[in-house]
C-alpha cells in the first residue's frame, strides 16, 4: 500500500463554494484510500462536500473527512469520515471535532450512525437521558428526503439534539401534545450492525406516545442536560471584534463577502453597526455572533416552517425549547425586549450627526427595517438615535404620503421603497459613485422613469469597466420586464 507522507506536518484541505466530488478527489489523489473503501464495501454517506480534509497519523495520510456547509454557510456539518482499517482506534473523530470547535465553530453531524453517537457519548459531547434516548450538544442534521414522520411532514431538513439508540435514528419531537415525531430513515451501517430494521418494525403509536411523554415530563431537566453538555464543549469563543472587525475595519468574514461581491460596502457597514447594537443590547450571544452574521448576509429568508410548535419570535423558524439561541437568525431566545431597550439606551451614543438627512432617506431606512420584520419599537428607536428626527415628524411624513398605516407598509409605501434612489443604488451595487450626488441628480430629474434616470446619470461618467457592468446589468433587467 502506498501511503502518502506529510513530513512537513501539513494537512491538505480542499475547499469550494460549489460542490466537490468526494470519489473524484479520492481516485485522483488518494488511490490507496479509495481502494480500501472499495475493498471493504464501505458506502460513502455523501458523494459531495464543500470541504475535504486529510486525516493524518504520524505524518501519514490515513483517512479523510468531509463537510457540507450549504445549509448555513458558516457552520459546518460533518458528512463523511473514513480511516484506513489498521489505523482505527486513534481518536480521529474526537480530534477532528475538537480541532474544528477550537479553531472555528461547533460543527453538526449529518445523519450519524449509532456508532458515531456512542463515540460522542464517550467523548462527553452527548449523554443518555434514558436507556435508549441520547441528548447531544452537537446537533444532528437529516436531509429532507431522509426524514420520516408519524404524521404530516413537509420536505424540510431536520436539525435535532436527540437520538434513539434502539431504532438508530435522529429524532425530533415536533409536537409533544399530539405525539408528532420526526425521525431519520435507516442507514445501511445500522441495518447491518445493529439490526435496526427489527426495532423499527415495532414502531407504533405507543412508541411515539411514550417518547413524547418523556419530553413532556422531563422538559426542564432535558434542557439542563443539553446546556451542561454545551458548556463543556471546547469551543472557541468569538469576540465581537473578531466577527465584525474593530472600529474602521472589516473582519475577515465581512471582507471576504465584499471581495467575493456577495454584498456591497454600504450593506456591510449597515450590518456591522446593526450587529454591534444588538450585541451590546444582549440580543446576540457570543456563541451566536457568527450565525447572526450569516443570517444578515443572506437575503433570502423566505423559508417558513409551520409544523413546529415553537418558533423564533424574530425570524419565525422552528426552535427547540432546548436552544439558547435561534440557529437560523442567531437571536438570544432568552432576551427580554424591555431589558434590551434599556441596554440600548445606555450603549448607543446619543450624539447625532449634524448632517441634515433628506426625510425621504430616513423614511426609506425606517420602512426597510419594517419590511425586514424588525420590531417597530426598535426601528423607531434606531432611527431617532441615528438621525436628527423624532418619531412624530417621521410619522407625520409617512402619514401625509400614506406610506404607513396600522403598523404596516401600505401599497403606496411599497411603491415609495421601489422607486427610491437608494433602492437602485443598492440593487445595482453603485457604491463606486457618490450616493449623495446620485440622489441629488435623481430628484432633479424626477419626472423621468427611474431606470432612465439611473442610465442617464451613469452615462455622464468615463466608461470604465465597472460602470459598463452596472449599465449592462440595468439594461438586462429592463429587457426582462
Ligand atoms: Zn430566529
Coordinates of C-alpha atoms and ligand atoms in Angstrom, one line a residue:
X1 CA 0.0 0.0 0.0
X2 CA 1.3 3.4 -1.0
X3 CA 0.5 5.8 1.8
X4 CA 1.1 9.5 1.2
X5 CA 3.5 11.1 3.7
X6 CA 3.3 14.6 5.0
X7 CA 6.6 15.1 6.6
X8 CA 6.3 18.8 6.9
X9 CA 3.4 18.4 9.3
X10 CA 0.8 19.8 6.9
X11 CA -2.7 18.6 6.3
X12 CA -4.1 19.1 2.9
X13 CA -7.5 20.7 2.5
X14 CA -9.8 21.1 -0.5
X15 CA -12.4 23.8 -0.2
X16 CA -15.0 25.1 -2.5
X17 CA -18.1 27.3 -2.5
X18 CA -19.6 24.9 -5.1
X19 CA -19.5 21.2 -4.5
X20 CA -16.6 18.8 -4.6
X21 CA -17.0 15.2 -5.6
X22 CA -15.5 13.1 -2.8
X23 CA -14.9 10.0 -5.0
X24 CA -13.1 12.0 -7.7
X25 CA -10.8 13.5 -5.1
X26 CA -10.1 10.1 -3.6
X27 CA -9.4 8.5 -7.0
X28 CA -7.1 11.3 -8.2
X29 CA -5.1 12.0 -5.0
X30 CA -5.6 9.1 -2.6
X31 CA -6.0 5.9 -4.6
X32 CA -5.0 3.8 -1.5
X33 CA -7.9 5.2 0.5
X34 CA -10.2 4.7 -2.5
X35 CA -9.2 1.1 -2.9
X36 CA -9.6 0.3 0.7
X37 CA -13.1 1.8 0.7
X38 CA -14.0 -0.4 -2.4
X39 CA -12.4 -3.5 -0.7
X40 CA -14.4 -3.0 2.5
X41 CA -17.6 -2.4 0.6
X42 CA -17.9 0.9 2.6
X43 CA -20.6 3.2 1.2
X44 CA -19.8 6.9 1.4
X45 CA -22.7 8.7 3.1
X46 CA -22.5 11.7 0.8
X47 CA -20.9 11.8 -2.6
X48 CA -20.4 15.6 -2.4
X49 CA -18.9 18.1 0.0
X50 CA -17.7 21.7 0.3
X51 CA -14.7 20.9 2.4
X52 CA -12.4 17.9 2.2
X53 CA -9.7 17.3 4.9
X54 CA -6.9 14.7 5.1
X55 CA -6.7 12.8 8.4
X56 CA -3.0 12.5 9.4
X57 CA -1.4 9.9 11.7
X58 CA 2.3 10.1 12.4
X59 CA 2.8 12.2 9.3
X60 CA 0.9 9.8 7.0
X61 CA -2.4 10.4 5.3
X62 CA -4.6 7.6 6.7
X63 CA -8.1 8.8 6.0
X64 CA -10.2 11.8 5.3
X65 CA -13.3 13.6 6.5
X66 CA -15.6 15.9 4.6
X67 CA -18.0 18.7 5.5
X68 CA -21.0 20.3 4.0
X69 CA -21.8 24.0 4.6
X70 CA -24.5 24.7 2.1
X71 CA -27.1 25.0 4.9
X72 CA -25.8 27.9 6.9
X73 CA -22.7 28.8 5.1
X74 CA -20.5 29.4 8.2
X75 CA -21.4 26.4 10.2
X76 CA -20.0 23.0 9.1
X77 CA -21.8 19.7 9.0
X78 CA -19.5 16.6 9.0
X79 CA -20.9 14.3 6.3
X80 CA -18.2 11.6 5.8
X81 CA -15.3 10.3 7.8
X82 CA -13.1 7.3 6.8
X83 CA -10.0 5.9 8.3
X84 CA -7.9 3.0 6.9
X85 CA -8.7 -0.1 9.0
X86 CA -5.4 -0.6 10.6
X87 CA -5.3 3.0 11.9
X88 CA -8.7 2.9 13.6
X89 CA -9.0 3.5 17.3
X90 CA -6.8 6.5 17.3
X91 CA -9.5 9.0 18.2
X92 CA -9.7 10.6 14.8
X93 CA -13.3 11.7 15.3
X94 CA -12.6 13.2 18.7
X95 CA -9.5 15.1 17.4
X96 CA -11.4 16.3 14.3
X97 CA -14.4 17.6 16.3
X98 CA -12.2 19.1 18.9
X99 CA -10.0 21.0 16.5
X100 CA -13.0 22.2 14.5
X101 CA -14.6 23.6 17.7
X102 CA -11.3 25.1 18.9
X103 CA -10.5 26.8 15.6
X104 CA -13.8 27.6 14.1
X105 CA -17.3 26.8 15.4
X106 CA -19.4 24.0 16.7
X107 CA -19.9 21.5 13.8
X108 CA -23.0 19.4 13.4
X109 CA -23.1 15.9 12.0
X110 CA -25.1 14.7 9.0
X111 CA -27.1 11.6 9.9
X112 CA -24.8 9.9 12.4
X113 CA -24.7 6.2 12.7
X114 CA -25.3 4.6 16.1
X115 CA -21.5 4.0 16.3
X116 CA -20.8 7.7 16.0
X117 CA -23.4 8.6 18.6
X118 CA -21.9 6.1 21.0
X119 CA -18.5 7.7 20.4
X120 CA -20.0 11.1 21.2
X121 CA -21.2 9.8 24.5
X122 CA -17.8 8.5 25.2
X123 CA -16.2 11.9 24.4
X124 CA -18.7 13.7 26.7
X125 CA -20.4 15.6 23.9
X126 CA -23.7 13.7 24.3
X127 CA -25.3 11.7 27.1
X128 CA -28.1 9.2 27.7
X129 CA -31.3 10.6 29.2
X130 CA -33.0 7.2 29.2
X131 CA -31.7 3.7 28.3
X132 CA -32.0 4.4 24.6
X133 CA -32.6 8.2 24.2
X134 CA -29.5 10.3 23.8
X135 CA -29.2 14.1 24.2
X136 CA -26.4 15.8 22.3
X137 CA -24.7 19.1 22.4
X138 CA -23.6 18.5 18.8
X139 CA -26.6 18.6 16.6
X140 CA -27.6 16.0 14.0
X141 CA -28.8 17.1 10.6
X142 CA -31.0 14.9 8.4
X143 CA -31.6 16.0 4.8
X144 CA -35.3 16.4 3.9
X145 CA -35.5 13.3 1.8
X146 CA -34.3 11.1 4.7
X147 CA -36.9 12.4 7.2
X148 CA -39.7 10.1 8.2
X149 CA -42.6 11.0 10.5
X150 CA -45.7 9.5 12.1
X151 CA -47.8 12.4 10.8
X152 CA -47.7 15.1 8.2
X153 CA -44.2 16.4 7.4
X154 CA -43.2 18.6 4.5
X155 CA -39.9 18.4 2.7
X156 CA -37.8 20.1 5.3
X157 CA -34.3 19.4 6.6
X158 CA -34.2 18.3 10.2
X159 CA -31.8 19.5 12.8
X160 CA -32.0 18.0 16.3
X161 CA -30.3 17.3 19.6
X162 CA -31.7 13.8 20.1
X163 CA -31.1 10.2 19.0
X164 CA -32.7 6.9 19.8
X165 CA -30.1 4.1 20.0
X166 CA -32.8 1.4 19.6
X167 CA -34.2 2.4 16.3
X168 CA -30.9 4.0 15.3
X169 CA -32.5 7.3 14.3
X170 CA -32.0 11.0 15.0
X171 CA -35.4 12.0 16.5
X172 CA -37.2 15.3 16.9
X173 CA -40.4 15.9 18.8
X174 CA -42.4 18.2 16.5
X175 CA -45.4 18.4 18.8
X176 CA -45.3 16.7 22.2
X177 CA -49.1 17.2 22.9
X178 CA -50.1 15.4 19.7
X179 CA -47.1 12.9 19.9
X180 CA -45.9 14.0 16.5
X181 CA -42.3 12.9 15.9
X182 CA -39.9 13.2 13.0
X183 CA -37.0 10.7 12.7
X184 CA -34.3 9.7 10.2
X185 CA -34.5 6.9 7.7
X186 CA -32.3 3.8 8.4
X187 CA -28.7 3.8 7.3
X188 CA -27.0 0.7 5.8
X189 CA -24.4 0.6 8.5
X190 CA -27.1 0.5 11.3
X191 CA -29.1 -2.1 9.4
X192 CA -26.0 -4.4 9.2
X193 CA -24.5 -3.8 12.6
X194 CA -27.5 -3.0 14.9
X195 CA -30.4 -4.8 13.5
X196 CA -32.3 -1.5 13.4
X197 CA -35.0 -2.7 11.0
X198 CA -36.1 -5.3 13.6
X199 CA -36.6 -2.5 16.1
X200 CA -38.3 -0.3 13.5
X201 CA -40.8 -3.0 12.8
X202 CA -42.0 -2.4 16.3
X203 CA -42.7 1.3 15.8
X204 CA -46.3 2.0 16.7
X205 CA -48.4 4.7 18.3
X206 CA -47.3 3.6 21.7
X207 CA -43.7 4.3 20.8
X208 CA -44.4 7.8 19.7
X209 CA -46.6 8.5 22.7
X210 CA -44.0 7.2 25.2
X211 CA -41.3 9.2 23.7
X212 CA -43.4 12.4 23.7
X213 CA -44.4 11.8 27.3
X214 CA -40.7 11.7 28.3
X215 CA -40.1 15.1 26.7
X216 CA -43.3 16.5 28.3
X217 CA -42.5 15.2 31.8
X218 CA -38.8 16.0 31.8
X219 CA -38.6 19.1 29.7
X220 CA -36.6 21.3 32.0
X221 CA -34.3 18.5 33.1
X222 CA -33.5 17.6 29.5
X223 CA -32.9 21.3 28.7
X224 CA -30.4 21.4 31.5
X225 CA -28.6 18.3 30.3
X226 CA -28.0 20.0 26.9
X227 CA -26.9 23.3 28.5
X228 CA -24.4 21.4 30.7
X229 CA -23.1 19.4 27.7
X230 CA -22.8 22.6 25.6
X231 CA -21.0 24.4 28.4
X232 CA -18.3 21.7 28.4
X233 CA -17.6 21.8 24.7
X234 CA -14.1 23.0 24.0
X235 CA -15.5 25.9 21.9
X236 CA -13.6 28.9 20.6
X237 CA -15.3 32.0 22.0
X238 CA -15.6 34.7 19.5
X239 CA -15.4 38.3 20.4
X240 CA -17.5 41.0 18.7
X241 CA -14.4 42.4 17.0
X242 CA -13.4 39.1 15.5
X243 CA -16.8 38.8 13.9
X244 CA -17.4 42.3 12.6
X245 CA -13.9 43.8 12.8
X246 CA -12.7 46.7 15.1
X247 CA -13.6 50.3 14.5
X248 CA -12.9 51.4 11.0
X249 CA -12.1 47.9 9.7
X250 CA -14.0 44.9 8.5
X251 CA -13.4 41.4 9.9
X252 CA -12.0 38.6 7.7
X253 CA -15.6 37.3 7.3
X254 CA -17.1 40.5 6.2
X255 CA -14.1 41.5 4.0
X256 CA -14.3 38.2 2.1
X257 CA -18.0 38.7 1.5
X258 CA -17.3 42.1 0.0
X259 CA -14.3 40.8 -2.0
X260 CA -16.5 38.0 -3.5
X261 CA -19.1 40.6 -4.4
X262 CA -21.8 38.9 -2.2
X263 CA -22.6 42.2 -0.5
X264 CA -21.8 45.9 -1.0
X265 CA -19.6 48.0 1.2
X266 CA -22.7 50.1 2.2
X267 CA -24.7 47.0 3.2
X268 CA -21.7 45.6 5.1
X269 CA -21.4 48.8 7.1
X270 CA -25.1 48.6 8.0
X271 CA -24.9 45.0 9.1
X272 CA -21.8 45.8 11.1
X273 CA -23.5 48.5 13.1
X274 CA -26.7 46.5 13.5
X275 CA -24.7 43.6 15.0
X276 CA -22.8 45.9 17.3
X277 CA -26.0 47.4 18.6
X278 CA -27.8 44.1 19.0
X279 CA -24.8 42.5 20.7
X280 CA -24.4 45.4 23.1
X281 CA -28.1 45.1 23.9
X282 CA -27.8 41.4 24.8
X283 CA -29.8 40.3 21.8
X284 CA -27.0 38.2 20.4
X285 CA -24.7 35.8 22.4
X286 CA -21.0 35.3 21.7
X287 CA -21.9 31.8 20.5
X288 CA -24.4 33.0 18.1
X289 CA -22.5 36.0 16.6
X290 CA -21.3 34.1 13.6
X291 CA -24.8 32.7 12.9
X292 CA -26.3 36.2 13.2
X293 CA -23.7 37.5 10.7
X294 CA -24.5 34.7 8.2
X295 CA -28.2 35.4 8.6
X296 CA -28.0 39.1 8.0
X297 CA -25.7 38.5 4.9
X298 CA -28.2 36.1 3.4
X299 CA -31.0 38.0 1.8
X300 CA -33.3 35.0 1.2
X301 CA -35.0 34.2 4.4
X302 CA -38.4 33.3 2.9
X303 CA -38.3 29.7 4.2
X304 CA -41.1 29.4 6.8
X305 CA -41.7 26.2 8.5
X306 CA -45.1 25.9 10.2
X307 CA -45.2 22.4 11.6
X308 CA -43.2 23.1 14.7
X309 CA -44.9 24.4 17.8
X310 CA -42.0 26.6 18.9
X311 CA -40.8 29.3 16.6
X312 CA -38.3 32.1 16.9
X313 CA -40.1 35.4 17.6
X314 CA -37.7 37.2 15.3
X315 CA -37.4 35.1 12.2
X316 CA -40.3 32.6 12.5
X317 CA -38.1 29.5 12.0
X318 CA -38.5 26.5 14.3
X319 CA -36.7 26.4 17.6
X320 CA -36.4 23.8 20.3
X321 CA -37.1 24.6 23.9
X322 CA -33.6 23.4 24.5
X323 CA -32.0 26.1 22.3
X324 CA -30.4 29.1 24.0
X325 CA -30.4 31.0 20.7
X326 CA -32.1 30.6 17.3
X327 CA -30.0 28.5 15.0
X328 CA -31.2 30.4 11.9
X329 CA -31.0 34.0 12.9
X330 CA -28.8 33.9 16.0
X331 CA -31.1 35.8 18.3
X332 CA -30.8 35.1 22.0
X333 CA -34.0 33.4 22.8
X334 CA -33.9 34.5 26.4
X335 CA -33.7 38.2 25.7
X336 CA -36.3 40.4 27.1
X337 CA -37.4 43.3 24.9
X338 CA -37.8 45.9 27.7
X339 CA -34.4 45.0 29.1
X340 CA -32.9 45.2 25.6
X341 CA -34.3 48.7 25.1
X342 CA -32.7 49.9 28.4
X343 CA -29.4 48.4 27.4
X344 CA -29.6 50.1 24.0
X345 CA -30.3 53.4 25.7
X346 CA -27.1 53.1 27.7
X347 CA -24.9 51.7 24.9
X348 CA -25.8 53.9 21.9
X349 CA -24.1 57.3 22.0
X350 CA -26.7 60.0 21.9
X351 CA -24.6 62.2 19.6
X352 CA -26.4 62.6 16.3
X353 CA -24.8 63.6 13.1
X354 CA -25.1 67.3 12.2
X355 CA -25.7 66.3 8.7
X356 CA -29.3 67.1 7.7
X357 CA -30.7 64.0 6.0
X358 CA -33.4 64.2 3.5
X359 CA -36.6 63.0 5.2
X360 CA -37.3 60.6 2.3
X361 CA -33.9 58.9 3.0
X362 CA -34.9 58.4 6.7
X363 CA -38.4 57.2 5.7
X364 CA -36.7 54.7 3.4
X365 CA -34.4 53.4 6.1
X366 CA -37.3 53.1 8.5
X367 CA -39.7 51.3 6.1
X368 CA -36.8 49.0 5.1
X369 CA -36.4 47.9 8.7
X370 CA -40.2 47.2 9.0
X371 CA -40.0 45.3 5.7
X372 CA -37.3 43.2 7.2
X373 CA -39.5 42.4 10.1
X374 CA -37.5 44.4 12.6
X375 CA -39.6 45.1 15.7
X376 CA -41.3 48.5 15.2
X377 CA -40.2 50.0 18.6
X378 CA -36.7 49.0 17.8
X379 CA -36.9 50.6 14.4
X380 CA -38.2 53.9 15.8
X381 CA -35.6 53.8 18.5
X382 CA -32.8 53.2 16.0
X383 CA -34.0 56.0 13.6
X384 CA -34.4 58.5 16.4
X385 CA -30.9 57.7 17.6
X386 CA -29.2 57.9 14.2
X387 CA -30.9 60.8 12.5
X388 CA -32.0 64.3 13.6
X389 CA -35.6 63.4 13.7
X390 CA -38.2 62.3 16.2
X391 CA -41.0 59.8 15.6
X392 CA -43.7 62.4 15.4
X393 CA -42.1 64.2 12.5
X394 CA -41.3 61.0 10.6
X395 CA -44.7 59.5 11.3
X396 CA -46.3 62.8 10.0
X397 CA -44.4 62.5 6.8
X398 CA -45.4 58.8 6.4
X399 CA -49.0 59.7 7.2
X400 CA -49.3 62.6 4.7
X401 CA -47.9 60.4 2.0
X402 CA -49.9 57.3 3.0
X403 CA -46.9 55.1 3.2
X404 CA -47.5 53.5 6.6
X405 CA -50.8 52.7 8.4
X406 CA -51.7 50.5 11.3
X407 CA -48.1 49.4 11.8
X408 CA -47.9 48.1 8.2
X409 CA -46.4 49.3 4.9
X410 CA -49.2 50.4 2.6
X411 CA -49.1 49.7 -1.2
X412 CA -48.1 53.3 -1.6
X413 CA -45.2 52.7 0.8
X414 CA -44.1 49.7 -1.2
X415 CA -44.1 51.9 -4.3
X416 CA -42.1 54.5 -2.5
X417 CA -39.5 51.9 -1.5
X418 CA -39.2 50.6 -5.0
X419 CA -38.7 54.0 -6.6
X420 CA -36.3 55.5 -4.0
X421 CA -32.8 56.3 -5.3
X422 CA -31.2 54.2 -2.5
X423 CA -33.1 51.2 -3.8
X424 CA -31.4 51.5 -7.2
X425 CA -28.1 52.4 -5.7
X426 CA -28.1 49.2 -3.6
X427 CA -29.7 47.0 -6.2
X428 CA -27.1 47.8 -8.9
X429 CA -24.2 47.9 -6.5
X430 CA -23.3 51.5 -7.4
X431 CA -21.0 52.0 -4.4
X432 CA -18.2 53.4 -6.6
X433 CA -20.3 56.5 -7.2
X434 CA -21.1 59.1 -4.5
X435 CA -24.6 58.4 -3.2
X436 CA -25.5 62.0 -2.3
X437 CA -24.6 63.2 -5.8
X438 CA -26.6 60.4 -7.3
X439 CA -29.6 61.2 -5.0
X440 CA -29.5 64.9 -6.0
X441 CA -29.4 64.1 -9.7
X442 CA -32.2 61.6 -9.2
X443 CA -34.6 64.1 -7.5
X444 CA -33.8 66.9 -10.0
X445 CA -34.9 64.5 -12.9
X446 CA -37.8 63.0 -11.0
X447 CA -40.2 63.5 -14.0
X448 CA -38.3 60.7 -15.9
X449 CA -38.7 57.0 -15.3
X450 CA -36.3 55.8 -12.5
X451 CA -34.4 53.4 -14.8
X452 CA -33.9 56.2 -17.3
X453 CA -32.5 58.5 -14.6
X454 CA -30.0 55.8 -13.5
X455 CA -28.8 55.2 -17.0
X456 CA -28.5 59.0 -17.8
X457 CA -26.6 59.5 -14.6
X458 CA -24.2 56.7 -15.3
X459 CA -23.7 57.8 -18.9
X460 CA -22.1 61.0 -17.5
X461 CA -19.1 59.0 -16.4
X462 CA -16.0 57.9 -18.3
X463 CA -16.8 54.4 -19.3
X464 CA -14.7 52.3 -17.1
X465 CA -15.3 48.5 -16.8
X466 CA -17.3 48.8 -13.6
X467 CA -19.7 51.5 -14.8
X468 CA -20.3 49.5 -18.0
X469 CA -21.1 46.4 -15.9
X470 CA -23.7 48.4 -14.0
X471 CA -25.2 49.8 -17.2
X472 CA -25.4 46.3 -18.7
X473 CA -27.0 45.0 -15.5
X474 CA -29.7 47.6 -15.6
X475 CA -30.4 47.1 -19.3
X476 CA -30.6 43.3 -18.8
X477 CA -33.1 43.9 -16.0
X478 CA -35.2 46.2 -18.3
X479 CA -35.4 43.6 -21.0
X480 CA -36.7 41.1 -18.6
X481 CA -39.8 43.2 -17.8
Ligands
LIG1 ZN1 -34.7 33.2 14.5

